[in-house]
Amino acid sequence: MKSFDAIVVGGGMLGAAVSYGLARARLRTALVDEGDVAFRAARGNFGLVWVQSKGDGCPEYAAWTRRSADDWAEFARELKDRTGVDVGHSRKGGFDLSFTEEDLRQREGLMTRLHDQAGGAFRFEMLDHRQLSELLPGLGPGVVGGSFCPLDGHANSLYLLRALHTAFQGLGGAYFPGSAVTRLAAKNGAFEVETGYQTLAAGRVVLAAGLANRDLAPQLGMEMPVHPLRGQIMVTERVRPFLDHPTAHVRQTVEGGLLLGDSKEDVGFDDGTTAPVMKEIARRATRAFPFLKSARIVRAWGALRVMTPDGFPVYARSAAYPGAFAIACHSGVTLAAAHAGPMADCIVGGRLPDDVAVLGPERFHAA
Amino acid sequence: MLRRIAPQGGIAGVTLYFEGAAVTVPAGTTVAAALLQAGAASFRDTAVTGSPRGPYCMMGVCFDCLVEIDGQPNRQACLTVALNGMRVERQRGAALLDPKAGEGA
């Protein structure tokens, strides 16, 4: 049996970020990853580092999001220094576009609530069509207005996943691919993690296995009520840069390709694509930017987001088995800096950050 | 380097123009095969660094054979059958989409 200071189960965006943070804190860390047969939400990201719209009714989540977004530039620099991988982070502010006056009114309501609950730490502007047109070239006449948040940014999520894995292994972290976990057990204050190939042991274990957390977490006395929510994304050919800011539905990568997305479907464990949803995504994208009608789509995919009952992250610390943690969220890119930083640093000390004290699974049982 | 192995005789030819020069190939030949036969090693310059690229997979996967065909950028030469009179140009960097093209729509 191989022994470590910590074992992280799940090599996606959450698991890789926490593993990197633990290895950076000099814990001998094992990262156990199911492999390419897994429902990899981390391969289907849109790549937003997004603050606006996060945490309505949960100021702690909104603040946790802002903290991560604020740390992102330094986080990206550090990954570049360690791995040479440029994750393409930029933070010039982002837009959410409204197509009807009613949508725009609702958007302003949401942004105002976020501003009020954050006591001014959340900043935004509401813009009309004319103001938006000055910032977003080729904006369609169907866009009546939108919100702008200077705290928003974006990054290449595939490079991010690669950089995290590379940095983790560069720090001496042990990566176990193709290793679905078959059993978890607590023995004499330590944890055993069985895969098809080997048994690993450590004093700390972090479950970051996405949708599989639902079944894994109860084995160590935690609950993790996650369910799949499918998102479909289309990518266009690379075209010359024209869109300096990401929007919630369309963003241009540093390489020039356009990502079109933000569909939400409750279809169980089906990660395929469908023509009606792709058609709707294309319709919305070309309403926002009519000239995109001549852009060629080169790829499309579906991915299963990890969704929680209230949409906010769940961070669990096992009361029955101290040293065991389970984490899940649907914003793995935005929160990557927080997961690699304060989250990992606190787990080293056997606890969760105070920032996320209200984000445990107990909240789903509150009267 | 990719080269043609099928015999060429006895098949009606089509003529396309690559960077203005006529290239005649058997009917049914792809644009990529035609350009290779004409001696072109690279078809495009990449969108990010401007590095030269030519066909690699010849089956629609690698996107390294992109060319401009009759004014349309980023066409996959290996998936496009050569036709008489086709105007094929190198794909130089990223395609330019004109934001003004949608105005008044």
Tab-separated table of C-alpha atoms in Angstrom:
chain	number	residue	atom	x	y	z
A	1	MET	CA	0.000	0.000	0.000
A	2	LYS	CA	1.340	3.422	-0.959
A	3	SER	CA	1.169	6.117	1.701
A	4	PHE	CA	0.656	9.862	1.248
A	5	ASP	CA	-0.156	12.940	3.292
A	6	ALA	CA	-3.254	13.570	1.191
A	7	ILE	CA	-5.265	11.863	-1.528
A	8	VAL	CA	-7.481	13.831	-3.901
A	9	VAL	CA	-10.123	11.862	-5.793
A	10	GLY	CA	-10.938	13.460	-9.147
A	11	GLY	CA	-8.558	15.078	-11.640
A	12	GLY	CA	-10.956	17.663	-13.053
A	13	MET	CA	-10.934	21.383	-12.428
A	14	LEU	CA	-11.588	21.162	-8.677
A	15	GLY	CA	-9.416	18.153	-7.929
A	16	ALA	CA	-6.486	19.384	-9.991
A	17	ALA	CA	-6.627	22.852	-8.372
A	18	VAL	CA	-6.759	21.485	-4.824
A	19	SER	CA	-4.033	18.890	-5.570
A	20	TYR	CA	-1.791	21.607	-6.917
A	21	GLY	CA	-2.417	23.709	-3.798
A	22	LEU	CA	-1.693	20.788	-1.461
A	23	ALA	CA	1.522	19.872	-3.298
A	24	ARG	CA	2.601	23.521	-3.205
A	25	ALA	CA	2.101	23.422	0.581
A	26	ARG	CA	4.554	20.484	0.577
A	27	LEU	CA	2.043	17.735	1.301
A	28	ARG	CA	2.931	14.447	-0.381
A	29	THR	CA	-0.210	14.260	-2.483
A	30	ALA	CA	-1.790	11.602	-4.706
A	31	LEU	CA	-4.292	12.574	-7.393
A	32	VAL	CA	-6.557	9.663	-8.343
A	33	ASP	CA	-8.278	10.230	-11.672
A	34	GLU	CA	-10.875	8.106	-13.407
A	35	GLY	CA	-9.688	8.847	-16.932
A	36	ASP	CA	-11.251	9.733	-20.239
A	37	VAL	CA	-14.336	7.579	-19.660
A	38	ALA	CA	-15.390	9.975	-16.890
A	39	PHE	CA	-18.031	12.676	-17.383
A	40	ARG	CA	-15.446	15.378	-17.590
A	41	ALA	CA	-17.156	18.671	-16.903
A	42	ALA	CA	-13.643	20.144	-17.016
A	43	ARG	CA	-13.442	19.390	-20.734
A	44	GLY	CA	-16.665	21.236	-21.478
A	45	ASN	CA	-16.086	24.579	-19.853
A	46	PHE	CA	-16.960	27.897	-21.438
A	47	GLY	CA	-13.911	29.505	-19.839
A	48	LEU	CA	-15.465	32.462	-18.065
A	49	VAL	CA	-13.964	33.826	-14.864
A	50	TRP	CA	-17.324	35.266	-13.983
A	51	VAL	CA	-18.553	37.403	-11.112
A	52	GLN	CA	-21.785	38.990	-12.336
A	53	SER	CA	-24.790	36.746	-11.660
A	54	LYS	CA	-23.016	34.701	-8.962
A	55	GLY	CA	-24.416	34.454	-5.455
A	56	ASP	CA	-27.811	36.148	-5.571
A	57	GLY	CA	-29.146	35.481	-2.064
A	58	CYS	CA	-25.825	34.076	-0.848
A	59	PRO	CA	-23.405	36.939	-0.148
A	60	GLU	CA	-20.762	34.485	1.094
A	61	TYR	CA	-20.667	32.716	-2.288
A	62	ALA	CA	-20.582	36.060	-4.088
A	63	ALA	CA	-17.625	37.138	-1.920
A	64	TRP	CA	-15.841	33.785	-2.438
A	65	THR	CA	-16.276	34.263	-6.193
A	66	ARG	CA	-14.880	37.813	-6.054
A	67	ARG	CA	-11.949	36.621	-3.965
A	68	SER	CA	-11.073	33.995	-6.567
A	69	ALA	CA	-11.542	36.403	-9.481
A	70	ASP	CA	-9.290	38.915	-7.685
A	71	ASP	CA	-6.602	36.241	-7.205
A	72	TRP	CA	-6.825	34.947	-10.788
A	73	ALA	CA	-4.188	37.161	-12.442
A	74	GLU	CA	-1.519	36.183	-9.910
A	75	PHE	CA	-2.671	32.556	-10.087
A	76	ALA	CA	-2.292	32.545	-13.891
A	77	ARG	CA	1.158	34.168	-13.639
A	78	GLU	CA	2.281	31.557	-11.139
A	79	LEU	CA	1.105	28.697	-13.367
A	80	LYS	CA	2.927	30.231	-16.330
A	81	ASP	CA	6.139	30.531	-14.301
A	82	ARG	CA	5.911	26.933	-13.105
A	83	THR	CA	4.798	25.251	-16.331
A	84	GLY	CA	5.317	27.612	-19.263
A	85	VAL	CA	1.601	27.209	-20.038
A	86	ASP	CA	-0.150	30.509	-20.692
A	87	VAL	CA	-3.796	29.966	-19.747
A	88	GLY	CA	-4.830	33.106	-21.646
A	89	HIS	CA	-6.361	34.950	-18.714
A	90	SER	CA	-7.640	38.466	-19.250
A	91	ARG	CA	-9.838	40.646	-17.056
A	92	LYS	CA	-11.307	43.558	-18.921
A	93	GLY	CA	-14.857	43.175	-17.669
A	94	GLY	CA	-17.725	41.180	-19.153
A	95	PHE	CA	-21.202	41.738	-20.562
A	96	ASP	CA	-24.566	40.066	-20.274
A	97	LEU	CA	-26.821	41.030	-23.179
A	98	SER	CA	-30.612	41.401	-22.988
A	99	PHE	CA	-32.920	40.941	-25.963
A	100	THR	CA	-36.131	42.293	-24.431
A	101	GLU	CA	-36.961	45.227	-22.157
A	102	GLU	CA	-38.321	42.763	-19.616
A	103	ASP	CA	-35.027	40.791	-19.598
A	104	LEU	CA	-33.149	44.043	-19.153
A	105	ARG	CA	-35.321	45.071	-16.184
A	106	GLN	CA	-34.784	41.673	-14.537
A	107	ARG	CA	-31.066	41.935	-15.176
A	108	GLU	CA	-30.911	45.341	-13.538
A	109	GLY	CA	-32.814	43.928	-10.562
A	110	LEU	CA	-30.334	41.073	-10.179
A	111	MET	CA	-27.305	43.333	-10.485
A	112	THR	CA	-28.777	45.788	-7.986
A	113	ARG	CA	-29.389	42.999	-5.457
A	114	LEU	CA	-25.799	41.747	-5.891
A	115	HIS	CA	-24.517	45.267	-5.397
A	116	ASP	CA	-26.626	45.870	-2.304
A	117	GLN	CA	-25.774	42.572	-0.601
A	118	ALA	CA	-22.045	43.129	-1.231
A	119	GLY	CA	-22.031	46.579	0.345
A	120	GLY	CA	-20.419	48.153	-2.709
A	121	ALA	CA	-17.742	45.497	-3.332
A	122	PHE	CA	-19.695	44.440	-6.428
A	123	ARG	CA	-19.644	47.050	-9.190
A	124	PHE	CA	-21.681	47.101	-12.374
A	125	GLU	CA	-23.155	49.367	-15.029
A	126	MET	CA	-26.364	49.029	-17.015
A	127	LEU	CA	-25.903	50.083	-20.649
A	128	ASP	CA	-28.390	50.776	-23.433
A	129	HIS	CA	-27.985	49.648	-27.023
A	130	ARG	CA	-26.065	52.737	-28.099
A	131	GLN	CA	-23.592	52.554	-25.210
A	132	LEU	CA	-23.042	48.825	-25.798
A	133	SER	CA	-22.449	49.368	-29.522
A	134	GLU	CA	-19.467	51.574	-28.764
A	135	LEU	CA	-17.796	48.728	-26.874
A	136	LEU	CA	-18.987	45.695	-28.843
A	137	PRO	CA	-18.481	46.072	-32.613
A	138	GLY	CA	-21.179	44.619	-34.840
A	139	LEU	CA	-23.763	44.397	-32.073
A	140	GLY	CA	-27.162	43.432	-33.456
A	141	PRO	CA	-30.196	45.748	-33.343
A	142	GLY	CA	-32.064	43.065	-31.348
A	143	VAL	CA	-29.916	43.726	-28.287
A	144	VAL	CA	-31.832	46.279	-26.206
A	145	GLY	CA	-29.148	46.663	-23.549
A	146	GLY	CA	-27.124	44.757	-21.008
A	147	SER	CA	-25.058	44.716	-17.886
A	148	PHE	CA	-21.315	45.277	-17.594
A	149	CYS	CA	-19.219	44.092	-14.654
A	150	PRO	CA	-15.564	45.183	-14.558
A	151	LEU	CA	-14.696	42.227	-12.295
A	152	ASP	CA	-15.345	39.625	-15.027
A	153	GLY	CA	-12.712	37.955	-17.179
A	154	HIS	CA	-12.005	34.754	-19.058
A	155	ALA	CA	-9.332	32.125	-19.661
A	156	ASN	CA	-8.644	29.001	-21.699
A	157	SER	CA	-10.055	26.258	-19.490
A	158	LEU	CA	-8.303	23.402	-21.323
A	159	TYR	CA	-4.921	25.049	-20.861
A	160	LEU	CA	-5.867	25.664	-17.233
A	161	LEU	CA	-6.517	21.965	-16.638
A	162	ARG	CA	-3.236	21.076	-18.332
A	163	ALA	CA	-1.296	23.715	-16.378
A	164	LEU	CA	-2.715	22.491	-13.058
A	165	HIS	CA	-1.779	18.884	-13.808
A	166	THR	CA	1.683	19.880	-15.025
A	167	ALA	CA	2.326	22.113	-12.009
A	168	PHE	CA	1.094	19.409	-9.613
A	169	GLN	CA	3.417	16.778	-11.056
A	170	GLY	CA	6.252	19.306	-11.259
A	171	LEU	CA	5.959	19.684	-7.482
A	172	GLY	CA	6.352	15.926	-7.075
A	173	GLY	CA	2.632	15.090	-6.921
A	174	ALA	CA	1.749	11.492	-7.792
A	175	TYR	CA	-0.859	11.175	-10.539
A	176	PHE	CA	-2.863	7.946	-10.920
A	177	PRO	CA	-4.850	7.993	-14.182
A	178	GLY	CA	-7.355	5.337	-15.213
A	179	SER	CA	-8.093	4.728	-11.534
A	180	ALA	CA	-11.797	4.802	-10.732
A	181	VAL	CA	-12.284	4.502	-6.983
A	182	THR	CA	-13.986	1.275	-5.970
A	183	ARG	CA	-14.009	1.721	-2.198
A	184	LEU	CA	-13.255	4.301	0.479
A	185	ALA	CA	-12.584	3.375	4.076
A	186	ALA	CA	-11.449	5.026	7.306
A	187	LYS	CA	-9.056	2.975	9.436
A	188	ASN	CA	-7.300	4.082	12.623
A	189	GLY	CA	-7.595	7.767	11.770
A	190	ALA	CA	-6.329	7.303	8.207
A	191	PHE	CA	-8.105	6.758	4.925
A	192	GLU	CA	-7.774	3.991	2.384
A	193	VAL	CA	-8.675	4.601	-1.239
A	194	GLU	CA	-9.059	1.483	-3.380
A	195	THR	CA	-8.908	1.585	-7.151
A	196	GLY	CA	-8.889	-1.284	-9.608
A	197	TYR	CA	-5.096	-1.301	-9.449
A	198	GLN	CA	-3.948	-0.413	-5.966
A	199	THR	CA	-4.809	0.781	-2.507
A	200	LEU	CA	-3.551	4.175	-1.383
A	201	ALA	CA	-3.546	5.522	2.152
A	202	ALA	CA	-3.369	9.034	3.624
A	203	GLY	CA	-4.387	11.092	6.625
A	204	ARG	CA	-6.460	13.442	4.494
A	205	VAL	CA	-8.764	12.740	1.589
A	206	VAL	CA	-10.538	15.252	-0.634
A	207	LEU	CA	-13.399	14.010	-2.815
A	208	ALA	CA	-13.608	16.171	-5.928
A	209	ALA	CA	-15.062	13.588	-8.283
A	210	GLY	CA	-17.842	15.708	-9.765
A	211	LEU	CA	-21.043	13.748	-10.228
A	212	ALA	CA	-19.421	10.634	-8.697
A	213	ASN	CA	-19.199	12.497	-5.378
A	214	ARG	CA	-22.863	11.726	-4.862
A	215	ASP	CA	-21.992	8.063	-4.230
A	216	LEU	CA	-18.478	8.484	-2.827
A	217	ALA	CA	-19.121	11.106	-0.147
A	218	PRO	CA	-21.591	8.992	1.941
A	219	GLN	CA	-18.885	6.341	2.352
A	220	LEU	CA	-17.072	8.865	4.558
A	221	GLY	CA	-20.122	10.243	6.325
A	222	MET	CA	-20.852	13.219	4.044
A	223	GLU	CA	-23.684	13.973	1.690
A	224	MET	CA	-23.195	15.544	-1.704
A	225	PRO	CA	-26.514	16.090	-3.485
A	226	VAL	CA	-25.229	16.851	-6.980
A	227	HIS	CA	-26.998	16.258	-10.271
A	228	PRO	CA	-26.051	16.667	-13.946
A	229	LEU	CA	-27.082	19.716	-15.973
A	230	ARG	CA	-26.082	19.550	-19.614
A	231	GLY	CA	-24.557	22.454	-21.459
A	232	GLN	CA	-23.870	22.455	-25.195
A	233	ILE	CA	-21.126	24.545	-26.725
A	234	MET	CA	-20.133	25.300	-30.303
A	235	VAL	CA	-16.775	26.622	-31.484
A	236	THR	CA	-16.167	28.529	-34.701
A	237	GLU	CA	-13.165	28.750	-36.931
A	238	ARG	CA	-10.467	31.161	-35.802
A	239	VAL	CA	-11.179	34.686	-36.928
A	240	ARG	CA	-9.344	37.942	-36.361
A	241	PRO	CA	-9.881	39.403	-32.880
A	242	PHE	CA	-12.897	41.729	-32.709
A	243	LEU	CA	-14.437	41.004	-29.299
A	244	ASP	CA	-12.338	42.489	-26.527
A	245	HIS	CA	-14.702	41.454	-23.719
A	246	PRO	CA	-16.391	38.139	-22.956
A	247	THR	CA	-20.166	37.963	-22.858
A	248	ALA	CA	-22.230	35.311	-21.100
A	249	HIS	CA	-23.133	33.666	-24.442
A	250	VAL	CA	-20.303	34.509	-26.833
A	251	ARG	CA	-16.616	34.879	-26.155
A	252	GLN	CA	-13.567	35.027	-28.388
A	253	THR	CA	-10.481	33.130	-27.283
A	254	VAL	CA	-7.011	34.610	-27.583
A	255	GLU	CA	-6.458	32.237	-30.512
A	256	GLY	CA	-9.422	33.755	-32.367
A	257	GLY	CA	-12.058	31.014	-32.129
A	258	LEU	CA	-15.495	31.951	-30.847
A	259	LEU	CA	-17.226	29.937	-28.162
A	260	LEU	CA	-21.013	29.999	-28.329
A	261	GLY	CA	-23.003	28.455	-25.526
A	262	ASP	CA	-24.841	28.734	-22.245
A	263	SER	CA	-27.618	26.191	-22.788
A	264	LYS	CA	-29.041	24.408	-19.746
A	265	GLU	CA	-30.827	21.059	-20.010
A	266	ASP	CA	-31.892	18.509	-17.428
A	267	VAL	CA	-31.397	15.289	-19.433
A	268	GLY	CA	-29.756	12.953	-16.941
A	269	PHE	CA	-26.415	11.412	-17.833
A	270	ASP	CA	-26.583	12.134	-21.584
A	271	ASP	CA	-23.647	14.322	-22.654
A	272	GLY	CA	-24.498	14.420	-26.367
A	273	THR	CA	-25.475	17.289	-28.641
A	274	THR	CA	-28.854	18.003	-30.263
A	275	ALA	CA	-29.732	20.042	-33.336
A	276	PRO	CA	-32.565	22.100	-31.719
A	277	VAL	CA	-30.335	23.312	-28.872
A	278	MET	CA	-27.420	24.096	-31.179
A	279	LYS	CA	-29.809	25.972	-33.453
A	280	GLU	CA	-31.024	28.072	-30.514
A	281	ILE	CA	-27.422	28.797	-29.448
A	282	ALA	CA	-26.574	29.896	-32.998
A	283	ARG	CA	-29.751	31.987	-33.208
A	284	ARG	CA	-28.925	33.824	-30.002
A	285	ALA	CA	-25.294	34.356	-31.025
A	286	THR	CA	-26.262	35.800	-34.403
A	287	ARG	CA	-28.903	38.007	-32.785
A	288	ALA	CA	-26.163	39.420	-30.582
A	289	PHE	CA	-23.652	39.673	-33.440
A	290	PRO	CA	-25.381	39.261	-36.839
A	291	PHE	CA	-22.094	39.135	-38.781
A	292	LEU	CA	-21.294	35.812	-37.071
A	293	LYS	CA	-23.665	34.176	-39.548
A	294	SER	CA	-20.707	33.740	-41.889
A	295	ALA	CA	-18.473	32.144	-39.221
A	296	ARG	CA	-18.013	28.412	-39.719
A	297	ILE	CA	-18.691	26.053	-36.816
A	298	VAL	CA	-15.832	23.562	-36.466
A	299	ARG	CA	-16.791	21.650	-33.331
A	300	ALA	CA	-19.726	21.156	-30.968
A	301	TRP	CA	-20.020	19.188	-27.780
A	302	GLY	CA	-22.175	18.568	-24.765
A	303	ALA	CA	-20.897	18.343	-21.203
A	304	LEU	CA	-22.525	17.602	-17.882
A	305	ARG	CA	-22.154	20.424	-15.402
A	306	VAL	CA	-22.127	19.497	-11.748
A	307	MET	CA	-25.185	21.175	-10.281
A	308	THR	CA	-26.287	21.493	-6.654
A	309	PRO	CA	-29.854	21.993	-5.367
A	310	ASP	CA	-29.444	25.773	-4.977
A	311	GLY	CA	-26.742	26.296	-7.610
A	312	PHE	CA	-24.138	27.330	-5.022
A	313	PRO	CA	-21.020	25.244	-4.297
A	314	VAL	CA	-21.046	22.551	-1.630
A	315	TYR	CA	-17.986	22.230	0.617
A	316	ALA	CA	-18.283	19.419	3.149
A	317	ARG	CA	-16.008	18.427	6.027
A	318	SER	CA	-16.791	15.053	7.537
A	319	ALA	CA	-17.777	15.269	11.199
A	320	ALA	CA	-17.572	11.492	11.610
A	321	TYR	CA	-14.161	11.224	9.931
A	322	PRO	CA	-11.983	14.309	10.493
A	323	GLY	CA	-9.588	14.798	7.597
A	324	ALA	CA	-12.173	13.869	4.953
A	325	PHE	CA	-13.605	16.539	2.683
A	326	ALA	CA	-15.943	16.621	-0.311
A	327	ILE	CA	-16.274	19.557	-2.683
A	328	ALA	CA	-18.477	20.289	-5.688
A	329	CYS	CA	-19.433	23.296	-7.763
A	330	HIS	CA	-20.292	24.240	-11.345
A	331	SER	CA	-17.853	27.157	-11.592
A	332	GLY	CA	-14.555	25.318	-11.494
A	333	VAL	CA	-12.732	27.831	-13.683
A	334	THR	CA	-13.854	30.940	-11.802
A	335	LEU	CA	-13.116	29.346	-8.444
A	336	ALA	CA	-9.833	27.656	-9.459
A	337	ALA	CA	-7.687	30.329	-7.810
A	338	ALA	CA	-9.634	30.013	-4.544
A	339	HIS	CA	-9.486	26.214	-4.626
A	340	ALA	CA	-5.725	26.161	-5.260
A	341	GLY	CA	-5.143	28.906	-2.673
A	342	PRO	CA	-7.233	29.349	0.475
A	343	MET	CA	-9.171	26.084	0.062
A	344	ALA	CA	-6.052	23.913	-0.231
A	345	ASP	CA	-4.225	25.856	2.491
A	346	CYS	CA	-7.068	25.285	4.956
A	347	ILE	CA	-7.361	21.588	4.082
A	348	VAL	CA	-3.667	21.268	4.977
A	349	GLY	CA	-4.718	22.378	8.454
A	350	GLY	CA	-7.646	19.963	8.506
A	351	ARG	CA	-10.418	22.507	8.051
A	352	LEU	CA	-12.410	24.487	5.489
A	353	PRO	CA	-11.987	28.248	4.937
A	354	ASP	CA	-14.230	30.425	7.112
A	355	ASP	CA	-15.323	32.105	3.847
A	356	VAL	CA	-17.360	29.020	2.919
A	357	ALA	CA	-18.729	28.080	6.360
A	358	VAL	CA	-22.310	28.549	5.138
A	359	LEU	CA	-21.747	26.423	2.024
A	360	GLY	CA	-21.896	22.996	3.696
A	361	PRO	CA	-24.536	20.401	2.785
A	362	GLU	CA	-26.284	20.977	6.145
A	363	ARG	CA	-27.998	23.977	4.557
A	364	PHE	CA	-30.307	21.698	2.598
A	365	HIS	CA	-31.867	20.507	5.864
A	366	ALA	CA	-32.421	23.936	7.422
A	367	ALA	CA	-36.006	24.497	8.493
B	1	MET	CA	5.381	13.944	-47.778
B	2	LEU	CA	2.047	12.903	-49.268
B	3	ARG	CA	2.033	11.767	-52.914
B	4	ARG	CA	-0.508	10.438	-55.359
B	5	ILE	CA	-0.444	6.638	-55.814
B	6	ALA	CA	-3.509	6.075	-58.046
B	7	PRO	CA	-2.938	6.121	-61.826
B	8	GLN	CA	-4.115	9.288	-63.571
B	9	GLY	CA	-4.718	8.191	-67.151
B	10	GLY	CA	-8.096	7.986	-68.874
B	11	ILE	CA	-10.080	10.216	-66.456
B	12	ALA	CA	-11.582	13.532	-67.527
B	13	GLY	CA	-9.708	16.446	-65.983
B	14	VAL	CA	-10.852	19.547	-64.092
B	15	THR	CA	-8.847	22.745	-63.802
B	16	LEU	CA	-8.716	24.967	-60.709
B	17	TYR	CA	-6.516	27.972	-60.010
B	18	PHE	CA	-4.163	28.052	-57.019
B	19	GLU	CA	-2.802	31.537	-56.356
B	20	GLY	CA	-3.705	32.257	-59.984
B	21	ALA	CA	-1.866	29.284	-61.526
B	22	ALA	CA	-3.876	26.608	-63.372
B	23	VAL	CA	-3.786	23.092	-61.914
B	24	THR	CA	-5.424	20.241	-63.854
B	25	VAL	CA	-6.304	17.024	-62.033
B	26	PRO	CA	-8.599	14.008	-62.594
B	27	ALA	CA	-12.273	14.644	-61.793
B	28	GLY	CA	-13.099	13.647	-58.208
B	29	THR	CA	-9.739	14.787	-56.833
B	30	THR	CA	-9.887	16.824	-53.631
B	31	VAL	CA	-8.514	20.349	-53.546
B	32	ALA	CA	-5.828	19.179	-51.103
B	33	ALA	CA	-4.678	16.396	-53.440
B	34	ALA	CA	-4.675	18.825	-56.366
B	35	LEU	CA	-2.512	21.348	-54.515
B	36	LEU	CA	-0.104	18.666	-53.375
B	37	GLN	CA	0.153	17.425	-56.956
B	38	ALA	CA	0.961	20.981	-57.998
B	39	GLY	CA	3.882	20.921	-55.581
B	40	ALA	CA	2.496	23.068	-52.750
B	41	ALA	CA	3.954	21.978	-49.387
B	42	SER	CA	2.212	24.547	-47.201
B	43	PHE	CA	-1.354	25.743	-47.728
B	44	ARG	CA	-1.762	28.270	-44.959
B	45	ASP	CA	-0.119	30.356	-42.222
B	46	THR	CA	-1.487	29.703	-38.726
B	47	ALA	CA	-3.899	32.128	-37.083
B	48	VAL	CA	-1.788	32.809	-33.982
B	49	THR	CA	1.916	32.616	-34.891
B	50	GLY	CA	1.834	32.705	-38.695
B	51	SER	CA	3.663	29.368	-39.007
B	52	PRO	CA	3.335	27.536	-42.350
B	53	ARG	CA	1.105	24.432	-42.407
B	54	GLY	CA	0.093	21.817	-44.963
B	55	PRO	CA	-2.164	18.747	-45.046
B	56	TYR	CA	-1.481	16.177	-42.351
B	57	CYS	CA	-4.451	13.834	-41.926
B	58	MET	CA	-6.229	14.195	-45.314
B	59	MET	CA	-9.483	13.131	-43.647
B	60	GLY	CA	-11.007	16.244	-42.111
B	61	VAL	CA	-9.603	16.058	-38.609
B	62	CYS	CA	-6.456	18.190	-38.356
B	63	PHE	CA	-7.620	21.443	-39.997
B	64	ASP	CA	-4.089	22.051	-41.242
B	65	CYS	CA	-5.087	22.179	-44.942
B	66	LEU	CA	-7.270	25.290	-44.648
B	67	VAL	CA	-7.473	27.446	-47.777
B	68	GLU	CA	-9.657	30.200	-49.160
B	69	ILE	CA	-11.953	28.905	-51.928
B	70	ASP	CA	-13.888	31.336	-54.139
B	71	GLY	CA	-13.597	34.007	-51.441
B	72	GLN	CA	-14.660	31.793	-48.539
B	73	PRO	CA	-11.958	31.500	-45.853
B	74	ASN	CA	-10.963	28.449	-43.800
B	75	ARG	CA	-12.276	25.751	-46.134
B	76	GLN	CA	-10.893	22.269	-45.518
B	77	ALA	CA	-9.090	21.450	-48.781
B	78	CYS	CA	-9.077	17.711	-48.038
B	79	LEU	CA	-12.885	17.587	-47.775
B	80	THR	CA	-13.598	19.696	-50.849
B	81	VAL	CA	-13.743	18.193	-54.347
B	82	ALA	CA	-11.953	20.221	-57.019
B	83	LEU	CA	-14.263	21.827	-59.601
B	84	ASN	CA	-13.579	23.567	-62.873
B	85	GLY	CA	-12.711	27.224	-62.416
B	86	MET	CA	-12.336	27.124	-58.612
B	87	ARG	CA	-10.218	29.987	-57.263
B	88	VAL	CA	-8.071	28.700	-54.396
B	89	GLU	CA	-5.828	30.961	-52.326
B	90	ARG	CA	-3.596	30.309	-49.328
B	91	GLN	CA	-5.265	30.947	-45.953
B	92	ARG	CA	-3.100	33.688	-44.541
B	93	GLY	CA	-3.664	33.882	-40.780
B	94	ALA	CA	-7.101	34.183	-39.207
B	95	ALA	CA	-10.112	34.896	-41.364
B	96	LEU	CA	-11.470	38.427	-41.250
B	97	LEU	CA	-15.127	38.729	-40.358
B	98	ASP	CA	-16.494	42.179	-40.965
B	99	PRO	CA	-18.579	43.421	-38.014
B	100	LYS	CA	-20.265	45.909	-40.353
B	101	ALA	CA	-21.582	43.062	-42.508
B	102	GLY	CA	-24.471	42.576	-40.081
B	103	GLU	CA	-25.586	46.171	-39.858
B	104	GLY	CA	-29.113	46.910	-40.882
B	105	ALA	CA	-29.992	43.203	-40.628
